[in-house]
Tab-separated table of C-alpha atoms in Angstrom:
chain	number	residue	atom	x	y	z
A	830	MET	CA	-56.131	16.527	21.171
A	831	LYS	CA	-55.514	12.780	21.273
A	832	LYS	CA	-54.687	12.850	17.531
A	833	LEU	CA	-52.149	15.578	18.190
A	834	TYR	CA	-50.399	13.378	20.792
A	835	VAL	CA	-50.339	10.460	18.348
A	836	ALA	CA	-48.922	12.640	15.562
A	837	PHE	CA	-46.308	14.099	17.929
A	838	SER	CA	-45.295	10.624	19.117
A	839	ALA	CA	-45.034	9.375	15.537
A	840	CYS	CA	-42.821	12.340	14.589
A	841	ALA	CA	-40.578	11.806	17.620
A	842	PHE	CA	-40.278	8.102	16.791
A	843	LEU	CA	-39.385	8.860	13.163
A	844	ILE	CA	-36.762	11.444	14.137
A	845	LEU	CA	-35.240	9.058	16.679
A	846	SER	CA	-35.178	6.210	14.171
A	847	PHE	CA	-33.607	8.419	11.529
A	848	THR	CA	-30.843	9.646	13.845
A	849	GLN	CA	-30.114	6.059	14.872
A	850	MET	CA	-29.969	5.060	11.198
A	851	VAL	CA	-27.577	7.905	10.466
A	852	ARG	CA	-25.392	6.914	13.429
A	853	ALA	CA	-25.349	3.279	12.309
A	854	TRP	CA	-24.521	4.365	8.742
A	855	GLN	CA	-21.745	6.631	9.955
A	856	ALA	CA	-20.251	3.878	12.073
A	857	GLU	CA	-19.436	1.711	9.056
A	858	VAL	CA	-17.466	2.298	5.899
A	859	GLU	CA	-18.651	5.217	3.857
A	860	VAL	CA	-19.318	3.554	0.519
A	861	VAL	CA	-19.029	6.429	-1.902
A	862	SER	CA	-20.706	5.820	-5.250
A	863	ARG	CA	-19.470	7.194	-8.589
A	864	THR	CA	-21.177	10.552	-8.199
A	865	GLY	CA	-21.398	10.628	-4.426
A	866	LYS	CA	-19.294	13.013	-2.370
A	867	ILE	CA	-17.104	12.079	0.536
A	868	PRO	CA	-19.133	12.867	3.675
A	869	LYS	CA	-17.971	15.830	5.762
A	870	ASN	CA	-17.732	16.659	9.451
A	871	PHE	CA	-15.505	13.827	10.593
A	872	LYS	CA	-12.325	14.221	12.620
A	873	THR	CA	-10.327	11.911	10.364
A	874	TYR	CA	-10.773	10.402	6.904
A	875	SER	CA	-9.245	7.039	6.020
A	876	LEU	CA	-9.301	6.600	2.251
A	877	PHE	CA	-8.775	3.247	0.582
A	878	LEU	CA	-7.244	3.895	-2.840
A	879	VAL	CA	-6.855	1.156	-5.449
A	880	CYS	CA	-4.462	2.369	-8.164
A	881	ASN	CA	-2.471	-0.821	-8.698
A	882	PRO	CA	-3.568	-2.551	-11.960
A	883	GLN	CA	-2.640	-5.972	-10.534
A	884	TRP	CA	-5.515	-5.700	-8.081
A	885	LEU	CA	-8.042	-5.213	-10.865
A	886	ALA	CA	-7.584	-8.631	-12.467
A	887	PRO	CA	-10.709	-10.855	-12.221
A	888	GLU	CA	-8.778	-13.481	-10.226
A	889	LYS	CA	-8.098	-10.840	-7.577
A	890	SER	CA	-11.828	-10.306	-6.928
A	891	GLU	CA	-11.867	-12.709	-3.995
A	892	GLY	CA	-8.820	-11.051	-2.401
A	893	LEU	CA	-10.277	-7.627	-3.049
A	894	TYR	CA	-13.513	-8.579	-1.330
A	895	GLU	CA	-11.558	-9.901	1.671
A	896	LEU	CA	-9.684	-6.607	1.744
A	897	TYR	CA	-12.969	-4.715	1.632
A	898	LYS	CA	-14.351	-6.791	4.527
A	899	GLN	CA	-11.216	-6.035	6.578
A	900	PHE	CA	-11.558	-2.344	5.780
A	901	GLU	CA	-15.256	-2.481	6.645
A	902	ASN	CA	-14.424	-3.985	10.051
A	903	PHE	CA	-11.844	-1.229	10.488
A	904	GLY	CA	-14.548	1.342	9.638
A	905	ARG	CA	-16.910	-0.171	12.193
A	906	THR	CA	-14.382	-0.044	15.023
A	907	ILE	CA	-12.892	3.452	14.611
A	908	GLY	CA	-15.980	5.179	16.005
A	909	ASP	CA	-18.449	7.745	14.731
A	910	ASP	CA	-15.935	10.597	14.580
A	911	ASN	CA	-13.725	8.875	12.016
A	912	ALA	CA	-14.711	8.007	8.459
A	913	ALA	CA	-13.407	5.083	6.417
A	914	VAL	CA	-13.981	5.704	2.703
A	915	TRP	CA	-14.044	3.127	-0.107
A	916	PHE	CA	-14.930	4.087	-3.677
A	917	TRP	CA	-17.293	1.705	-5.501
A	918	LYS	CA	-19.074	2.370	-8.781
A	919	THR	CA	-22.267	0.643	-7.665
A	920	GLN	CA	-23.315	-1.306	-4.590
A	921	GLN	CA	-21.014	-4.333	-4.348
A	922	ARG	CA	-22.060	-7.961	-4.025
A	923	ALA	CA	-20.080	-10.594	-2.197
A	924	HIS	CA	-18.073	-13.130	-4.250
A	925	ASP	CA	-18.881	-11.365	-7.488
A	926	PRO	CA	-16.320	-12.343	-10.186
A	927	THR	CA	-16.584	-8.856	-11.665
A	928	LEU	CA	-16.061	-7.186	-8.314
A	929	ALA	CA	-12.742	-5.669	-9.401
A	930	LYS	CA	-14.554	-3.858	-12.240
A	931	ASN	CA	-16.837	-2.310	-9.687
A	932	VAL	CA	-14.018	-0.478	-7.900
A	933	ASP	CA	-14.002	3.192	-8.840
A	934	VAL	CA	-10.374	3.125	-9.964
A	935	GLU	CA	-10.577	6.354	-11.925
A	936	ARG	CA	-11.436	8.236	-8.771
A	937	SER	CA	-8.661	6.555	-6.795
A	938	VAL	CA	-6.193	7.311	-9.596
A	939	ARG	CA	-6.978	11.034	-9.350
A	940	PHE	CA	-5.940	10.915	-5.688
A	941	CYS	CA	-2.845	8.805	-6.451
A	942	GLN	CA	-1.742	11.167	-9.247
A	943	THR	CA	-2.070	14.391	-7.293
A	944	TRP	CA	-0.759	12.955	-4.028
A	945	LYS	CA	2.161	11.246	-5.870
A	946	LEU	CA	1.398	7.740	-4.620
A	947	LYS	CA	3.214	4.954	-6.471
A	948	PRO	CA	0.574	2.582	-7.925
A	949	SER	CA	2.904	-0.437	-7.640
A	950	GLU	CA	3.010	0.034	-3.853
A	951	GLY	CA	-0.782	0.099	-3.667
A	952	PRO	CA	-3.490	-0.317	-2.731
A	953	HIS	CA	-3.002	2.569	-0.317
A	954	VAL	CA	-4.650	3.606	2.902
A	955	VAL	CA	-4.374	7.361	3.493
A	956	VAL	CA	-5.411	8.707	6.888
A	957	THR	CA	-5.855	12.465	7.081
A	958	THR	CA	-7.436	14.936	9.469
A	959	VAL	CA	-8.196	17.386	6.633
A	960	TYR	CA	-11.306	16.854	4.501
A	961	PRO	CA	-10.122	15.357	1.181
A	962	ASP	CA	-11.839	17.851	-1.076
A	963	GLU	CA	-11.777	16.448	-4.616
A	964	SER	CA	-12.278	19.889	-6.143
A	965	SER	CA	-8.977	21.121	-4.683
A	966	LEU	CA	-6.800	18.042	-4.822
A	967	SER	CA	-4.012	19.970	-6.539
A	968	SER	CA	-3.016	21.498	-3.202
A	969	GLY	CA	-1.342	18.150	-2.520
A	970	LEU	CA	-1.400	15.648	0.272
A	971	PRO	CA	-2.571	17.407	3.450
A	972	LYS	CA	0.135	17.915	6.084
A	973	GLY	CA	0.371	15.231	8.728
A	974	SER	CA	-1.336	12.629	6.543
A	975	ALA	CA	-0.270	9.032	7.048
A	976	VAL	CA	0.146	6.937	3.880
A	977	TYR	CA	0.435	3.156	3.928
A	978	GLY	CA	1.125	1.006	0.844
A	979	LEU	CA	-0.401	-2.442	1.215
A	980	GLY	CA	1.021	-3.858	-2.020
A	981	ASN	CA	3.717	-6.011	-0.443
A	982	MET	CA	1.777	-6.951	2.679
A	983	SER	CA	0.207	-10.305	3.477
A	984	PRO	CA	-3.464	-10.395	4.666
A	985	THR	CA	-2.195	-10.921	8.236
A	986	GLU	CA	0.072	-7.875	8.002
A	987	ILE	CA	-2.776	-5.762	6.598
A	988	SER	CA	-5.005	-6.911	9.429
A	989	GLY	CA	-2.246	-5.984	11.909
A	990	LEU	CA	-1.822	-2.555	10.315
A	991	LEU	CA	-5.566	-1.819	10.445
A	992	THR	CA	-5.625	-2.876	14.116
A	993	LYS	CA	-2.716	-0.504	14.827
A	994	LEU	CA	-4.510	2.333	13.010
A	995	THR	CA	-7.698	1.610	14.971
A	996	ASP	CA	-5.730	1.824	18.243
A	997	GLU	CA	-4.205	5.168	17.271
A	998	LEU	CA	-7.499	6.639	16.037
A	999	ILE	CA	-9.333	5.588	19.195
A	1000	GLU	CA	-6.568	6.602	21.616
A	1001	LYS	CA	-5.208	9.783	20.025
A	1002	GLY	CA	-7.889	10.698	17.509
A	1003	ARG	CA	-5.284	10.835	14.755
A	1004	VAL	CA	-2.543	8.733	13.145
A	1005	GLU	CA	1.134	9.633	13.250
A	1006	SER	CA	2.694	9.748	9.808
A	1007	PRO	CA	5.199	6.854	9.445
A	1008	ALA	CA	7.740	9.256	7.918
A	1009	ALA	CA	7.327	11.717	10.778
A	1010	THR	CA	7.713	8.935	13.335
A	1011	ALA	CA	10.895	7.741	11.649
A	1012	ALA	CA	12.318	11.253	11.501
A	1013	ALA	CA	11.464	12.107	15.112
A	1014	PRO	CA	14.643	13.037	16.998
A	1015	LEU	CA	15.714	10.609	19.694
A	1016	ALA	CA	16.115	11.698	23.296
A	1017	LEU	CA	19.637	12.505	24.481
A	1018	TRP	CA	19.846	9.519	26.844
A	1019	VAL	CA	18.802	7.163	24.028
A	1020	ARG	CA	21.508	8.573	21.767
A	1021	LEU	CA	24.071	8.192	24.569
A	1022	LEU	CA	22.965	4.607	25.109
A	1023	ASP	CA	23.201	3.970	21.382
A	1024	ALA	CA	26.723	5.414	21.307
A	1025	THR	CA	27.707	3.240	24.292
A	1026	GLN	CA	26.440	0.152	22.518
A	1027	ARG	CA	28.337	1.001	19.328
A	1028	THR	CA	31.544	1.694	21.297
A	1029	ILE	CA	31.355	-1.629	23.157
A	1030	ASN	CA	30.555	-3.437	19.924
A	1031	SER	CA	33.530	-1.897	18.115
A	1032	PHE	CA	35.791	-2.609	21.088
A	1033	GLY	CA	34.537	-6.195	21.181
A	1034	CYS	CA	35.667	-6.708	17.585
A	1035	SER	CA	39.174	-5.379	18.055
A	1036	TRP	CA	40.674	-8.234	20.111
A	1037	THR	CA	41.755	-11.803	19.408
A	1038	PHE	CA	42.698	-14.484	21.886
A	1039	LYS	CA	45.406	-17.043	21.025
A	1040	ILE	CA	46.517	-20.123	22.900
A	1041	GLU	CA	49.607	-21.994	21.753
A	1042	ALA	CA	50.158	-24.965	24.024
A	1043	GLY	CA	52.310	-27.388	22.114
A	1044	PRO	CA	50.039	-29.692	20.169
A	1045	VAL	CA	46.934	-27.584	20.939
A	1046	ASN	CA	46.428	-24.227	19.235
A	1047	ALA	CA	43.343	-22.088	19.684
A	1048	ASP	CA	42.579	-18.833	17.944
A	1049	LEU	CA	39.539	-16.935	19.194
A	1050	HIS	CA	38.193	-13.937	17.271
A	1051	ALA	CA	35.566	-11.635	18.757
A	1052	CYS	CA	33.811	-10.932	15.477
A	1053	LYS	CA	33.513	-12.899	12.298
A	1054	ALA	CA	35.797	-11.605	9.551
A	1055	GLU	CA	33.902	-9.889	6.700
B	1329	MET	CA	53.996	-7.792	59.177
B	1330	VAL	CA	50.424	-7.380	57.881
B	1331	ILE	CA	49.615	-8.810	54.482
B	1332	ARG	CA	46.379	-9.081	52.477
B	1333	LYS	CA	44.925	-12.565	52.257
B	1334	TRP	CA	42.212	-13.773	49.929
B	1335	HIS	CA	39.713	-16.650	49.927
B	1336	PRO	CA	40.309	-18.119	46.448
B	1337	GLY	CA	37.446	-20.663	46.516
B	1338	LYS	CA	34.851	-18.063	47.465
B	1339	LEU	CA	36.277	-15.633	44.929
B	1340	ILE	CA	35.963	-18.163	42.125
B	1341	ILE	CA	32.360	-19.046	43.023
B	1342	LEU	CA	31.295	-15.401	43.387
B	1343	TRP	CA	32.908	-14.186	40.162
B	1344	ALA	CA	31.805	-17.230	38.180
B	1345	TRP	CA	28.117	-16.646	38.967
B	1346	GLY	CA	28.469	-12.879	38.765
B	1347	GLY	CA	30.349	-13.140	35.483
B	1348	VAL	CA	27.628	-15.312	33.950
B	1349	ALA	CA	24.895	-12.848	34.996
B	1350	VAL	CA	26.888	-9.860	33.674
B	1351	ALA	CA	27.732	-11.662	30.425
B	1352	LEU	CA	24.067	-12.509	29.810
B	1353	ALA	CA	22.969	-8.920	30.471
B	1354	LEU	CA	25.757	-7.533	28.277
B	1355	THR	CA	24.918	-9.939	25.450
B	1356	SER	CA	21.293	-8.886	25.622
B	1357	PHE	CA	22.353	-5.206	25.649
B	1358	LEU	CA	24.541	-5.613	22.580
B	1359	SER	CA	22.381	-7.953	20.517
B	1360	SER	CA	19.535	-5.615	19.483
B	1361	PRO	CA	19.368	-1.930	18.448
B	1362	VAL	CA	18.889	0.500	21.340
B	1363	ARG	CA	16.057	2.380	19.618
B	1364	ASP	CA	13.892	-0.766	19.545
B	1365	ALA	CA	13.561	-0.810	23.343
B	1366	PRO	CA	15.575	2.021	24.973
B	1367	ALA	CA	14.295	1.467	28.520
B	1368	GLN	CA	15.157	-2.235	28.442
B	1369	HIS	CA	18.670	-1.469	27.188
B	1370	LEU	CA	19.146	1.135	29.917
B	1371	VAL	CA	18.132	-1.387	32.599
B	1372	GLU	CA	20.554	-3.954	31.158
B	1373	LEU	CA	23.492	-1.519	31.078
B	1374	VAL	CA	22.777	-0.253	34.601
B	1375	PHE	CA	22.543	-3.870	35.801
B	1376	VAL	CA	25.925	-4.697	34.229
B	1377	LEU	CA	27.603	-1.705	35.890
B	1378	LEU	CA	25.953	-2.230	39.293
B	1379	ALA	CA	26.710	-5.962	39.258
B	1380	LEU	CA	30.396	-5.304	38.593
B	1381	PHE	CA	30.517	-2.687	41.364
B	1382	ALA	CA	28.705	-5.040	43.751
B	1383	LEU	CA	31.061	-7.941	42.952
B	1384	SER	CA	34.090	-5.702	43.483
B	1385	GLY	CA	32.674	-4.390	46.774
B	1386	ILE	CA	31.863	-7.861	48.091
B	1387	THR	CA	35.291	-9.112	47.072
B	1388	TRP	CA	37.109	-6.225	48.746
B	1389	HIS	CA	34.975	-6.177	51.876
B	1390	TRP	CA	34.328	-9.786	52.740
B	1391	LEU	CA	36.655	-11.987	50.729
B	1392	GLY	CA	39.926	-10.425	51.706
B	1393	GLY	CA	41.451	-8.856	54.757
B	1394	ARG	CA	44.582	-7.713	56.380
B	1395	GLU	CA	46.000	-10.411	58.560
B	1396	SER	CA	49.370	-10.637	60.208
B	1397	ALA	CA	51.819	-13.008	58.573
B	1398	GLY	CA	52.080	-15.110	61.722
B	1399	GLU	CA	48.363	-16.083	61.817
């Protein structure tokens, strides 16, 4: 009977340890190997896609690793319900001069091609609530996906963007598409206020003030001539 | 005969300070796009309008009055 208790305790301990390991693994970036599949059952999927050839040069390895570390921190802070996915060919090593070769570009390129992402604007971060099924990529970029091109951003700007995405994922559980946000109609009172501002501005440019007092002449224009 | 009299010194002081406050608020209202911070712009415009109404009210009520010509 005592042996049974010991065996039961050992099983319970193993199960508990395993679930904790899985939770810890889920909390960080999902490093997807060449043949590995993107894990399922997450509320959102943030994919890091490297399609820009400039980022694959050996001298970019250091920058790429910094980018990976930033993305890893992002993956650790977005919670267990959200997955951050980075495609490597094999397990990466820090400060490896051949690190760029280790990025699974071919896989990223498949996403970039079918989702019509411009490589020169990359690398891209795509946040979607729909599972990015690689077997049915041809159906296009899922609706409501948010796409961010990091190509022209400084490390500080990228860090700021990832912080903003973390805020949105934690607060709302999703990320608003930048295009959708830009196209969102403004409230009536905001449009009225905008019109008021434009009217005052145009009125402000239509007058000039002249003083002619003998030897002193002043000519005041409201707006600078184009 | 009753005529309206004004207090020029007080008028100048009141409208000088009021004008500066209104000009600052109006400059702030006009200097950035409304959609960047709509609520802030609304507060600035309302302040400009209320300040002008308040200055006019104070001027009419307390800085002028009907007095007979003999006084």
